[in-house]
XYZ file of C-alpha atoms in Angstrom:
338
model
C -53.472 91.969 -108.875
C -51.680 89.384 -106.781
C -50.852 89.882 -103.159
C -47.243 89.796 -103.988
C -47.620 92.807 -106.349
C -49.121 94.957 -103.685
C -46.956 97.997 -102.448
C -44.430 97.164 -99.759
C -45.526 99.805 -97.433
C -47.814 97.464 -95.490
C -46.955 97.470 -91.875
C -48.024 101.092 -91.537
C -48.862 102.715 -94.776
C -51.850 100.369 -95.567
C -53.757 101.628 -92.547
C -52.483 105.072 -92.596
C -53.805 105.966 -96.016
C -57.260 105.106 -95.275
C -57.299 106.675 -91.803
C -55.919 109.974 -93.028
C -59.249 111.600 -93.398
C -59.761 112.388 -89.753
C -59.340 111.561 -86.108
C -61.869 109.132 -84.434
C -64.124 110.881 -81.872
C -63.186 111.320 -78.205
C -65.075 109.731 -75.359
C -68.543 111.683 -74.712
C -70.648 110.239 -72.166
C -74.580 110.628 -72.366
C -75.692 112.206 -69.059
C -76.876 109.624 -66.694
C -76.749 106.582 -69.141
C -73.151 105.416 -68.768
C -72.908 104.925 -72.501
C -71.066 106.970 -75.334
C -72.831 109.210 -77.623
C -71.426 107.053 -80.481
C -73.026 103.969 -79.308
C -76.119 104.865 -77.554
C -79.119 103.075 -78.808
C -77.274 100.231 -80.292
C -79.515 97.378 -81.101
C -79.157 94.126 -79.486
C -78.248 93.357 -75.784
C -74.729 91.668 -76.407
C -72.785 91.297 -74.056
C -74.981 89.753 -71.357
C -71.906 88.756 -69.311
C -68.173 89.347 -68.838
C -65.956 89.113 -71.843
C -62.700 87.099 -71.883
C -59.957 88.514 -73.918
C -57.330 85.817 -74.378
C -53.632 86.846 -74.652
C -51.686 83.894 -76.369
C -48.602 84.877 -74.544
C -47.266 85.083 -71.092
C -48.014 88.208 -69.033
C -45.716 91.168 -69.724
C -45.026 92.969 -72.989
C -46.366 95.909 -74.631
C -49.412 94.217 -76.380
C -50.527 92.673 -73.015
C -50.271 95.946 -71.402
C -52.004 97.870 -73.950
C -54.998 95.557 -73.929
C -55.378 95.706 -70.383
C -55.459 99.589 -70.513
C -58.248 99.401 -73.145
C -60.180 96.795 -71.228
C -60.426 99.214 -68.297
C -61.810 101.916 -70.485
C -64.096 99.907 -72.814
C -65.639 97.508 -70.200
C -67.640 100.137 -68.380
C -68.923 101.603 -71.782
C -70.012 98.226 -73.223
C -71.715 97.337 -70.004
C -69.579 94.198 -68.979
C -66.024 93.829 -67.530
C -63.319 92.541 -70.051
C -61.268 89.932 -68.256
C -57.653 89.607 -69.710
C -56.494 85.979 -69.673
C -52.953 84.996 -70.434
C -52.867 81.453 -72.137
C -49.255 81.108 -73.599
C -47.876 78.084 -75.385
C -46.729 76.802 -78.735
C -45.667 80.221 -79.875
C -49.140 81.601 -79.504
C -50.984 78.804 -81.030
C -52.381 77.443 -77.699
C -54.213 80.633 -76.880
C -55.456 81.253 -80.409
C -56.911 77.788 -80.570
C -58.864 78.520 -77.401
C -60.757 81.290 -79.177
C -60.947 79.747 -82.775
C -62.227 76.481 -81.488
C -64.702 78.063 -79.014
C -68.397 78.229 -79.415
C -68.488 80.881 -76.745
C -70.007 84.268 -78.129
C -68.118 86.274 -75.445
C -64.578 85.544 -76.359
C -61.893 87.785 -77.825
C -58.232 87.507 -78.782
C -55.281 89.695 -78.929
C -53.608 89.041 -82.149
C -50.147 90.106 -83.223
C -47.633 89.865 -86.046
C -46.978 86.259 -85.163
C -50.295 85.134 -86.701
C -49.106 86.453 -90.141
C -45.902 84.694 -89.936
C -46.905 81.131 -88.369
C -49.079 80.071 -91.578
C -45.955 79.823 -93.664
C -43.910 77.963 -91.052
C -46.489 75.483 -89.965
C -49.208 73.393 -91.645
C -50.713 71.979 -88.477
C -52.014 75.239 -86.745
C -55.528 73.957 -86.498
C -57.175 77.278 -87.455
C -57.299 79.846 -90.155
C -57.197 83.498 -89.189
C -59.476 84.845 -91.987
C -62.012 81.894 -91.660
C -62.064 81.407 -87.795
C -61.832 84.963 -86.372
C -63.631 88.279 -86.664
C -61.450 91.348 -87.006
C -62.379 94.214 -84.581
C -59.595 96.587 -84.991
C -56.008 97.512 -84.670
C -54.517 98.410 -81.359
C -50.941 99.551 -81.893
C -47.679 99.340 -83.803
C -44.199 99.312 -82.929
C -41.163 99.567 -85.283
C -37.886 97.468 -84.839
C -34.518 99.063 -84.237
C -31.194 97.898 -85.265
C -28.882 98.442 -82.185
C -25.249 97.920 -81.620
C -22.835 98.192 -78.663
C -22.089 101.546 -77.629
C -18.437 101.367 -78.887
C -19.333 99.526 -82.140
C -17.430 100.641 -85.173
C -20.834 100.320 -87.253
C -22.260 103.634 -88.023
C -25.310 104.363 -90.258
C -27.153 102.589 -93.032
C -24.335 102.917 -95.566
C -21.973 101.252 -93.383
C -24.573 98.636 -92.474
C -25.006 97.883 -96.295
C -21.405 97.721 -97.103
C -20.318 95.454 -94.170
C -23.546 93.248 -94.746
C -22.678 92.731 -98.390
C -19.187 91.876 -97.481
C -20.459 89.194 -95.042
C -18.965 90.782 -91.903
C -22.090 91.097 -89.764
C -24.016 88.926 -87.537
C -27.410 90.007 -86.346
C -28.978 88.599 -83.212
C -32.893 87.998 -83.234
C -35.375 86.861 -80.727
C -35.747 83.434 -82.445
C -36.276 81.535 -85.766
C -39.516 82.733 -87.440
C -39.933 85.819 -85.346
C -40.307 89.315 -86.929
C -36.817 90.284 -86.146
C -35.536 87.159 -87.784
C -37.489 87.870 -90.775
C -36.408 91.654 -90.971
C -32.784 90.343 -91.142
C -33.624 87.972 -94.076
C -35.432 90.848 -95.750
C -32.329 92.908 -95.612
C -30.292 90.130 -97.145
C -32.736 89.545 -99.875
C -33.218 93.227 -100.844
C -29.707 94.486 -100.360
C -27.942 91.454 -101.712
C -26.289 91.227 -98.229
C -24.863 88.134 -96.347
C -25.764 89.067 -92.590
C -25.670 86.079 -90.528
C -28.968 85.800 -88.528
C -28.285 84.412 -85.096
C -31.497 83.248 -83.268
C -31.802 83.688 -79.442
C -34.486 82.398 -77.142
C -35.904 85.789 -76.659
C -34.692 89.575 -76.386
C -33.719 88.905 -72.722
C -31.022 86.433 -73.868
C -30.044 88.506 -76.824
C -29.326 91.882 -75.140
C -26.154 90.832 -73.085
C -24.575 89.722 -76.346
C -25.435 92.908 -78.271
C -24.052 95.049 -75.359
C -20.882 92.824 -75.136
C -20.486 93.038 -78.898
C -20.705 89.243 -79.366
C -22.919 89.795 -82.232
C -22.385 92.741 -84.556
C -26.054 94.159 -83.890
C -29.305 93.192 -82.408
C -32.589 93.477 -84.508
C -35.223 94.275 -81.466
C -38.524 95.517 -80.742
C -38.350 99.324 -79.770
C -39.715 99.040 -76.245
C -37.109 96.470 -75.401
C -34.095 98.315 -76.851
C -35.203 101.975 -76.153
C -34.224 102.034 -72.358
C -30.743 100.665 -73.070
C -30.224 103.264 -75.989
C -31.219 105.949 -73.683
C -28.908 104.594 -70.932
C -25.944 104.561 -73.500
C -25.351 100.994 -73.381
C -26.670 100.534 -76.938
C -26.488 102.744 -79.987
C -29.367 102.823 -82.666
C -28.228 102.504 -86.283
C -31.571 102.594 -87.786
C -35.313 102.127 -87.212
C -37.808 100.270 -89.448
C -40.601 102.873 -89.166
C -42.150 105.008 -91.919
C -40.908 108.268 -90.416
C -38.082 109.101 -87.918
C -38.928 108.550 -84.277
C -39.270 111.516 -81.819
C -37.724 109.079 -79.184
C -34.668 108.520 -81.251
C -33.597 111.709 -82.648
C -31.140 111.627 -85.486
C -31.620 107.925 -86.141
C -32.345 107.260 -89.797
C -35.096 105.110 -91.198
C -34.475 102.053 -93.292
C -37.357 103.215 -95.574
C -34.943 105.472 -97.256
C -33.847 102.155 -98.869
C -37.411 101.488 -100.012
C -40.866 101.011 -98.759
C -40.261 97.263 -98.199
C -38.382 98.236 -95.150
C -41.274 99.631 -93.231
C -41.581 96.849 -90.833
C -43.484 96.820 -87.546
C -44.841 94.808 -84.899
C -48.425 95.143 -84.124
C -51.329 94.172 -81.836
C -54.916 94.044 -82.793
C -58.306 92.839 -81.320
C -60.281 89.852 -82.774
C -63.494 88.378 -81.856
C -64.562 84.637 -81.849
C -66.835 83.753 -84.710
C -69.981 83.385 -82.459
C -69.871 87.092 -81.469
C -72.786 88.689 -83.230
C -71.910 91.051 -86.022
C -73.535 93.940 -84.170
C -71.421 93.380 -81.139
C -68.290 93.365 -83.280
C -69.117 96.590 -84.829
C -69.981 98.268 -81.404
C -66.775 96.910 -79.886
C -64.748 98.157 -82.913
C -66.284 101.613 -82.340
C -65.424 101.765 -78.672
C -61.918 100.627 -79.474
C -61.326 103.385 -81.986
C -62.710 105.942 -79.660
C -60.645 104.741 -76.693
C -57.362 104.882 -78.890
C -58.052 108.556 -79.668
C -57.824 109.656 -75.961
C -54.950 111.532 -74.652
C -54.605 109.272 -71.707
C -54.351 106.144 -73.852
C -51.692 107.847 -76.152
C -49.704 108.839 -73.074
C -49.870 105.349 -71.419
C -48.976 103.631 -74.605
C -45.946 105.778 -75.087
C -44.653 104.229 -71.698
C -44.570 101.075 -73.535
C -42.827 102.425 -76.628
C -45.846 101.698 -79.013
C -47.966 104.007 -81.024
C -51.796 103.584 -80.891
C -53.085 102.615 -84.340
C -56.738 102.408 -85.075
C -58.649 100.633 -87.903
C -62.001 99.415 -89.088
C -62.603 95.750 -89.129
C -62.233 95.740 -92.928
C -58.955 97.534 -92.867
C -57.769 95.031 -90.239
C -58.859 92.075 -92.454
C -57.093 93.355 -95.534
C -53.968 94.152 -93.440
C -53.654 90.668 -92.152
C -54.244 89.173 -95.529
C -51.500 91.480 -97.015
C -48.950 90.828 -94.266
C -49.593 86.974 -94.362
C -48.859 87.031 -98.141
C -45.746 89.301 -97.545
C -44.198 87.015 -94.890
C -45.020 83.859 -96.424
C -43.453 84.834 -99.662
C -40.298 85.890 -97.827
C -40.335 82.508 -95.618
C -40.581 80.357 -98.865
C -38.015 82.461 -100.831
C -35.483 82.349 -98.206
C -36.208 78.600 -97.217
C -36.861 79.370 -93.672
C -37.959 76.413 -91.455
C -38.534 76.060 -87.825
C -35.969 73.994 -85.852
């Protein structure tokens, strides 16, 4: 079976099916040891000094905040602090290269949706995610939301499809090659629509034009759009999650048009190649346990993201699948970086 023939329910369904058998154990400390019951007695002494977790983007954002929350929890339990280090540049390439080219066995990387899109857009990355990084586990997912101005005449998915096929819509996104851009191209491809994709230099620049109705709609990450929707400045037309969201009651899911419209941004933890396998396994176990705690779920909700745990093998398969998915779309639609 080729990658392109895999089911389209990739962004959430691929992980959910394999995790449906039960929840990961909650934190349980061994008396007097400061370790968890799940990891007590783990062979080896790694880590022997503080871990550095590279975030390849500027401070801020849900992924960055989520990683810092997890670092606070996992550091004491693995026996060394986890220092979060933001190294932005070149759309995430600079920070990623800092890890993939390193011989340091104490380096980690916050991975995101971008790493599955860039390989189709650039042939000069200088790294291969599957070859040069070790997956530790998923951290979170967040769907996209299609939002319009509060007084927009656009209502519901049927209206979106009809006006899109008629070439009457423009959709703002956060930049060429971003997930929000590719989501618009996917809509055009699957629905036979002619929605004009309008790239902006980030959501902060896009939002005023969506509120003003300068573009017909904005395709945005949920954490960005949700406060404006709740304040009545924007109105949600649809979300790209597998199921309706409690935070947006009554808003339909695009999945009703097919599983290929389940689209989510995500964050995950990776380790440098030199990190020992036993260390990756131990770190992954601690990550899964942390994500299962009520405090993490509550704090993640403040960012508008959902905790999503996985094993390293599940994350590796997910990244491979998503890379194939977006690569196929980029090539099929002739998308190129400006």
